[in-house]
mmCIF file of C-alpha atoms in Angstrom:
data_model
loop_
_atom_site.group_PDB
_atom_site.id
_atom_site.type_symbol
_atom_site.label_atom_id
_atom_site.label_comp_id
_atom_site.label_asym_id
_atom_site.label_seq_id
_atom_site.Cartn_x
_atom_site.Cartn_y
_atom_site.Cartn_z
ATOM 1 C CA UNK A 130 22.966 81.788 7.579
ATOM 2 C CA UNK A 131 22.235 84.033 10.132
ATOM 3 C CA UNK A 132 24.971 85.280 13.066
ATOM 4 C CA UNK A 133 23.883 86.880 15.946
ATOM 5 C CA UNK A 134 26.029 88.369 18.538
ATOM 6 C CA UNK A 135 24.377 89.424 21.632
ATOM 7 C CA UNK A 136 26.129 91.723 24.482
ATOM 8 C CA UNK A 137 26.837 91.837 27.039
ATOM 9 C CA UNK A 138 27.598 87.745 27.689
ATOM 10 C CA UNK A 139 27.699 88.542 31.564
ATOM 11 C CA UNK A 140 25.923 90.962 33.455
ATOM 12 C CA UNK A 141 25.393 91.529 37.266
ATOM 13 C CA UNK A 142 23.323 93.717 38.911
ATOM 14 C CA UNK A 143 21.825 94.900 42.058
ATOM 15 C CA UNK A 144 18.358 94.741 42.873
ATOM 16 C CA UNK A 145 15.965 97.627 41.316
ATOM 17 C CA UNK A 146 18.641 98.266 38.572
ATOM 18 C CA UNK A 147 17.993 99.106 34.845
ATOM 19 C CA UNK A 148 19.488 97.220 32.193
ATOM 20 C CA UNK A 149 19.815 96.973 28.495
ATOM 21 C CA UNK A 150 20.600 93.931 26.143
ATOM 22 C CA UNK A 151 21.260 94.124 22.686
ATOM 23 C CA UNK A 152 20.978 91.753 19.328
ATOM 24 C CA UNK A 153 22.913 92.437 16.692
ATOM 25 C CA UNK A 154 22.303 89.798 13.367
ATOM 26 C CA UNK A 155 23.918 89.940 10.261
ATOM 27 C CA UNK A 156 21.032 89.488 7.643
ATOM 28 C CA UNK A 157 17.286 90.798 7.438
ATOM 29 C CA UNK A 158 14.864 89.254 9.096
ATOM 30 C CA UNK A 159 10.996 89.098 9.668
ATOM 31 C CA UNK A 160 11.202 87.153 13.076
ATOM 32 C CA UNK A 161 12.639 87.904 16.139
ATOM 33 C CA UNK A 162 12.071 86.505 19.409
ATOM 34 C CA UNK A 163 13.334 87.197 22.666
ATOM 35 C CA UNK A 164 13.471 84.586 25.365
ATOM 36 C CA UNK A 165 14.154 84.020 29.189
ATOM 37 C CA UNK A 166 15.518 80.693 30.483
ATOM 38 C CA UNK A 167 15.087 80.322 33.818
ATOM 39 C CA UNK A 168 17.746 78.422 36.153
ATOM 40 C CA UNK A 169 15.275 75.570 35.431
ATOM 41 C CA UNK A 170 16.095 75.509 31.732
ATOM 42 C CA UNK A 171 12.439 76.318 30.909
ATOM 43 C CA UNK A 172 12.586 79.212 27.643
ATOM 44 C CA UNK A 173 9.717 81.801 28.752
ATOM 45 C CA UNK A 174 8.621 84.345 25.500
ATOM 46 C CA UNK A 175 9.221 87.716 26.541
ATOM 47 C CA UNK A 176 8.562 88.805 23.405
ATOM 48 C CA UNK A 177 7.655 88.045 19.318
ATOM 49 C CA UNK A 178 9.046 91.638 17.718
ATOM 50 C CA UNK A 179 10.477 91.386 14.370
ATOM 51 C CA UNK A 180 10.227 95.505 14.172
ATOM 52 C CA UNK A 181 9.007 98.122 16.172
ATOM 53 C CA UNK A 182 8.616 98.329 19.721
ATOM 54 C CA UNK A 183 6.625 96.058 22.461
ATOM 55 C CA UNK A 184 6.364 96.464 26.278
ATOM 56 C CA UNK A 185 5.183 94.225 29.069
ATOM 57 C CA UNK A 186 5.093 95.570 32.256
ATOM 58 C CA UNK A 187 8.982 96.340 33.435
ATOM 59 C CA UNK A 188 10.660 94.657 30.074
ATOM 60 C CA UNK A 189 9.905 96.439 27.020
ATOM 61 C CA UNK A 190 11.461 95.172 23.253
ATOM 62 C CA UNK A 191 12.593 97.515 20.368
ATOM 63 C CA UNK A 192 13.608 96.183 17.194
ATOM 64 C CA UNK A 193 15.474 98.238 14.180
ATOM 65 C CA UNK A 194 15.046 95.700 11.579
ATOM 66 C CA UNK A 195 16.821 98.188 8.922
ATOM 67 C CA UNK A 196 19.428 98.862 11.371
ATOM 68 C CA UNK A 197 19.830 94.755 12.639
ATOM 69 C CA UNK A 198 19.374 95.551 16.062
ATOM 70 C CA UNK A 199 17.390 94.643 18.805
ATOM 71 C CA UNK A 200 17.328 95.886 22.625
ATOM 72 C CA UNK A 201 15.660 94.194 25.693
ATOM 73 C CA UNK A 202 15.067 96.933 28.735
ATOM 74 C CA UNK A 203 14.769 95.241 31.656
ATOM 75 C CA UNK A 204 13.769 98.103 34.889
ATOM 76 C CA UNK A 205 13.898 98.189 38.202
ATOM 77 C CA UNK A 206 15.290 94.358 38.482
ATOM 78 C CA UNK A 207 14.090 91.603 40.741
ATOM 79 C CA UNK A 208 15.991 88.474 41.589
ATOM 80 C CA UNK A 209 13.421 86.445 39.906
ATOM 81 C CA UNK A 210 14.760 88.084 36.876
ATOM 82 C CA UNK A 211 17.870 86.025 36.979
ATOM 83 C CA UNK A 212 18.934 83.455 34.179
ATOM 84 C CA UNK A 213 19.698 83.817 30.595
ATOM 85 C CA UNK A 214 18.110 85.974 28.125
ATOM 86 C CA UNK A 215 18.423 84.762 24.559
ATOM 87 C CA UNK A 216 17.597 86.553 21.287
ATOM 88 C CA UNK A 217 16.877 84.380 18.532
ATOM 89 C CA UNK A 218 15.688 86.045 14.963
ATOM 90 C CA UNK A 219 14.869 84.022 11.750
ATOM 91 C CA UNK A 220 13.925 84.800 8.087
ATOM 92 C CA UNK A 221 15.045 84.403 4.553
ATOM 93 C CA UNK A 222 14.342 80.792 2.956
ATOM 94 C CA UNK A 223 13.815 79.318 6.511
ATOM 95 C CA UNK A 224 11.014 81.491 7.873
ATOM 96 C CA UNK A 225 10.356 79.516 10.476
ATOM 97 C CA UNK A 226 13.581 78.382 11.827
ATOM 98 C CA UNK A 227 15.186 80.715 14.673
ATOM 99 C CA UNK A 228 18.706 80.936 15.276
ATOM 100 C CA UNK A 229 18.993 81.668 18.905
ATOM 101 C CA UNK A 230 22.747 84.011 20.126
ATOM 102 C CA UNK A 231 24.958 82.444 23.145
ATOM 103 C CA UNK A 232 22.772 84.714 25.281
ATOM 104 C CA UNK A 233 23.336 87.139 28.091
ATOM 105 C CA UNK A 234 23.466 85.655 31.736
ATOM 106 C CA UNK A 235 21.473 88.080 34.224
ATOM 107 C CA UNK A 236 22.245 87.915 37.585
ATOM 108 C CA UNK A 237 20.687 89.776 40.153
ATOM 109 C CA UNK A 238 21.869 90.273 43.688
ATOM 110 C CA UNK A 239 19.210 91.385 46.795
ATOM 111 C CA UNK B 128 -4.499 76.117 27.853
ATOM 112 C CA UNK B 129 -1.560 73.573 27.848
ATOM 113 C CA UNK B 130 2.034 74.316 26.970
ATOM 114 C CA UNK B 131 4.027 71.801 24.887
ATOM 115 C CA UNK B 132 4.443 68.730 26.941
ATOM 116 C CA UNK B 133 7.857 66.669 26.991
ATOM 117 C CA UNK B 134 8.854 63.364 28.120
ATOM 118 C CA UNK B 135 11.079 62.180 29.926
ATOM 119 C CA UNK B 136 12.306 64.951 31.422
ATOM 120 C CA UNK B 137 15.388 63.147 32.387
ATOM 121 C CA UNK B 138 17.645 60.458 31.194
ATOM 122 C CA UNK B 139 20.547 58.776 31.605
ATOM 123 C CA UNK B 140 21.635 56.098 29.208
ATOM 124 C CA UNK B 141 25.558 53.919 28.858
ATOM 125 C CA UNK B 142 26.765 54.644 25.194
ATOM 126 C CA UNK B 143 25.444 52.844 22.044
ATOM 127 C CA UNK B 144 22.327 52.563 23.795
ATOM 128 C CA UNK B 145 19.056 53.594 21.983
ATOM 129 C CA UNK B 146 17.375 56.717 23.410
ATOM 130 C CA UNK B 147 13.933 58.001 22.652
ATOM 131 C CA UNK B 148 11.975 61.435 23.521
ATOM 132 C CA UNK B 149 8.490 62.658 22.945
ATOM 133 C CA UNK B 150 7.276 65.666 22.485
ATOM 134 C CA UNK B 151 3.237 66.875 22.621
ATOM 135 C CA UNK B 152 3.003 70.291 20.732
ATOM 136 C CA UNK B 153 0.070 72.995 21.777
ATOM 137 C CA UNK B 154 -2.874 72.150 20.542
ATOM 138 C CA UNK B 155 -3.736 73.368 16.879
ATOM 139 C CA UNK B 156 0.018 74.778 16.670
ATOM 140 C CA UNK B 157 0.980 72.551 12.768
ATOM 141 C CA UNK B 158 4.552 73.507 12.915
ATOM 142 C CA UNK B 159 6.909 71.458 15.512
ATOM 143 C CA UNK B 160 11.154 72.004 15.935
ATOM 144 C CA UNK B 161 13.508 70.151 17.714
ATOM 145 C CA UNK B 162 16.464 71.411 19.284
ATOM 146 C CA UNK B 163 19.120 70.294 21.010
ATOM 147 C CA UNK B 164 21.195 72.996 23.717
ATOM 148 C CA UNK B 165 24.546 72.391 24.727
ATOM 149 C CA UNK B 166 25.809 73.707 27.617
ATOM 150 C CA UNK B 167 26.488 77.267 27.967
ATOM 151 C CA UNK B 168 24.940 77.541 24.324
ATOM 152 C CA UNK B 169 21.776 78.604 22.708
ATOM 153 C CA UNK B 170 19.881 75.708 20.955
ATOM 154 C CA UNK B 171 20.225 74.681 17.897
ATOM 155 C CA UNK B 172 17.611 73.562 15.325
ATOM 156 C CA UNK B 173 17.533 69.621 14.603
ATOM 157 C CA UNK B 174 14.479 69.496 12.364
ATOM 158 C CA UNK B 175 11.554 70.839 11.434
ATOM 159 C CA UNK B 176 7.549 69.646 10.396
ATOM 160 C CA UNK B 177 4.727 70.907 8.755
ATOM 161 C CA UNK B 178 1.869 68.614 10.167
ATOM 162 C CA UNK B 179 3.417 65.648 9.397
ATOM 163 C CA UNK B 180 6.194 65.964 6.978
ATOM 164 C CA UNK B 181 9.739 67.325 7.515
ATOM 165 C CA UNK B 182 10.319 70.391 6.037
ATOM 166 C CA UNK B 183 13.613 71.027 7.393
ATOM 167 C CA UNK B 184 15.945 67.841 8.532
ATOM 168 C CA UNK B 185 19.736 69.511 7.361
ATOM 169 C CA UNK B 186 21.069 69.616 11.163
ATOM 170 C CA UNK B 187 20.153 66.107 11.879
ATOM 171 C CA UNK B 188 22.747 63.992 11.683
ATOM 172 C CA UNK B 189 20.765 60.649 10.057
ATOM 173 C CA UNK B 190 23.428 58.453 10.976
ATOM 174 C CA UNK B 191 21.902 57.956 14.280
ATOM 175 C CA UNK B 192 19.308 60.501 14.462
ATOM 176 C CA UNK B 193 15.602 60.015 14.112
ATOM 177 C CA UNK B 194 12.404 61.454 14.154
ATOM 178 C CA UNK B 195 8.952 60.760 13.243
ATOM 179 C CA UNK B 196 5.362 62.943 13.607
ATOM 180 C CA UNK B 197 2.534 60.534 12.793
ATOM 181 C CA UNK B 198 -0.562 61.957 12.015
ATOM 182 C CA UNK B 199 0.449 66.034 12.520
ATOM 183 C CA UNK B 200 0.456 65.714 16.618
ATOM 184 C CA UNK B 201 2.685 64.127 18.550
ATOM 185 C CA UNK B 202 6.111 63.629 17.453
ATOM 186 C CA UNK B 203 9.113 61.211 18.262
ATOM 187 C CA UNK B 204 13.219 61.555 18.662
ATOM 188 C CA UNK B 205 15.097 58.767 18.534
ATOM 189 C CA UNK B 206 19.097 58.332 18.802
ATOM 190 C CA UNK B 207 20.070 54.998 18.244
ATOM 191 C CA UNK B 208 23.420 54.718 19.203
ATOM 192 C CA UNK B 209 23.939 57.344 21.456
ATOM 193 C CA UNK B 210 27.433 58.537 22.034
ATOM 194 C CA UNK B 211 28.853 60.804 24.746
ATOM 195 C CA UNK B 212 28.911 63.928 22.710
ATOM 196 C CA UNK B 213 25.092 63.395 22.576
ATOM 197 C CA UNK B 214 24.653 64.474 26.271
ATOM 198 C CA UNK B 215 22.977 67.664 26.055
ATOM 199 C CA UNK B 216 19.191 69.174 26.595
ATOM 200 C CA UNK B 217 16.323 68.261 23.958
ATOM 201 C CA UNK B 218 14.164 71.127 23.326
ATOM 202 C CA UNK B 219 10.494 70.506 21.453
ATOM 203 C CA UNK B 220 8.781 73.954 20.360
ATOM 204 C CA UNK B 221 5.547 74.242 18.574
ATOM 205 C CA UNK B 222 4.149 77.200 16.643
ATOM 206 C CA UNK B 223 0.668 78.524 14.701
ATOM 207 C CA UNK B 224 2.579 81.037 12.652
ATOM 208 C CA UNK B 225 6.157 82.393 13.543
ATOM 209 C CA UNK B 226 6.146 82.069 17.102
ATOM 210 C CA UNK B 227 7.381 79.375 19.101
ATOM 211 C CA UNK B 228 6.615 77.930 22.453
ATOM 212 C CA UNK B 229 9.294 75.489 24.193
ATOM 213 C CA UNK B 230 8.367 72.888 26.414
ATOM 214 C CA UNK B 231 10.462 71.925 29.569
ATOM 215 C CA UNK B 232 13.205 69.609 27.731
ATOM 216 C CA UNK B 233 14.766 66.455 28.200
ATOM 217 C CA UNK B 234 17.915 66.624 30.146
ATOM 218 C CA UNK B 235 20.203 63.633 28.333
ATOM 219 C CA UNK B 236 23.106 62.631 30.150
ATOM 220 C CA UNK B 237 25.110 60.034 28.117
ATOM 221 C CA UNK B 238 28.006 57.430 30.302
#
């Protein structure tokens, strides 16, 4: 199946930082999604980008499916932004099933 | 419009006792996962339906494990017993195509 490594597994930083996340997975894909999971355990959708490039207001998504990559930017930080950001592609047989990385834990300090 | 809707959101049960969880996907979404998260891990697919059949049930252990969708909608979780190593949170996600929405979880906590 699918492995996905995602970096880095910690992260702090100070409020109205910039930060990047990558994906790396070990097999093509034609799903990707990128989640937040809040200190509530509620997973938010940041974003569904299986190539390409997406951007919602300060996070924006790119994608190199030919490369198996994918990088969340996350600007100018708030504290709200704080929990654990999971990437979780799928494809092959399973099209539907996701296989989500350990995750990167964001913490951001006022 | 309403997310996907779980219940209860908590539970705490005494080993080899049966445990049951129900999850309400978004409305006209066909396809339905469950997942279970361990701590300080990402979740893991249990199984998977197609309106009402199980496409996808390789991760469930059957020993224990079961889960039913009557008539496409709703859909059921049972573990019956539960052991320790069952504590953990119970994800239900829903989709129309390939994304997936997760409701809040049940938070199992097994004595």
């Amino acid at each position: 199946g699918i492995q996905v490594e995602q970096s880095p597994p910690d992260l702090i930083l100070q409020e109205g930082a910039n930060s990047t996340l990558r994906c790396n997975f070990s097999d093509s894909v034609n799903n990707l999604q990128w989640f937040h999971q809040n200190p509530w355990g509620q997973l938010i959708n940041l974003f569904y980008i299986p190539s390409g490039t997406k951007q919602n207001g300060r996070l924006s998504a790119t994608t190199v499916a030919t490369e198996r990559y994918s990088l969340l930017y996350i600007s100018s930080s708030q504290t709200t932004d704080s929990g654990v950001y999971f990437c979780a592609p799928g494809g092959g047989g399973s099209q539907g099933n996701l296989i989500f990385g350990k995750g990167t834990k964001l913490s951001v300090k006022p | 419009e309403a997310g996907v809707v779980q219940s209860p959101r908590y539970k705490i049960i005494e080993k080899k006792q049966p445990v049951a969880f129900w999850c309400n996907p978004i409305s006209g979404h066909n396809t339905l996962y469950w997942y279970r998260q361990n701590l300080g891990q990402g979740p893991e697919l249990l199984i998977r339906y197609e309106n009402e059949e199980a496409v996808d049930d390789s991760q469930l252990p059957k020993d224990r494990f079961s889960a039913e969708r009557l008539k496409g909608v709703d859909s059921t979780l049972k573990i019956q017993p539960a052991e320790l190593g069952d504590s953990a949170v119970y994800l239900c996600a829903s989709s129309f195509l390939y994304e997936q929405y997760f409701g809040p979880g049940t938070r199992l906590t097994v004595t």
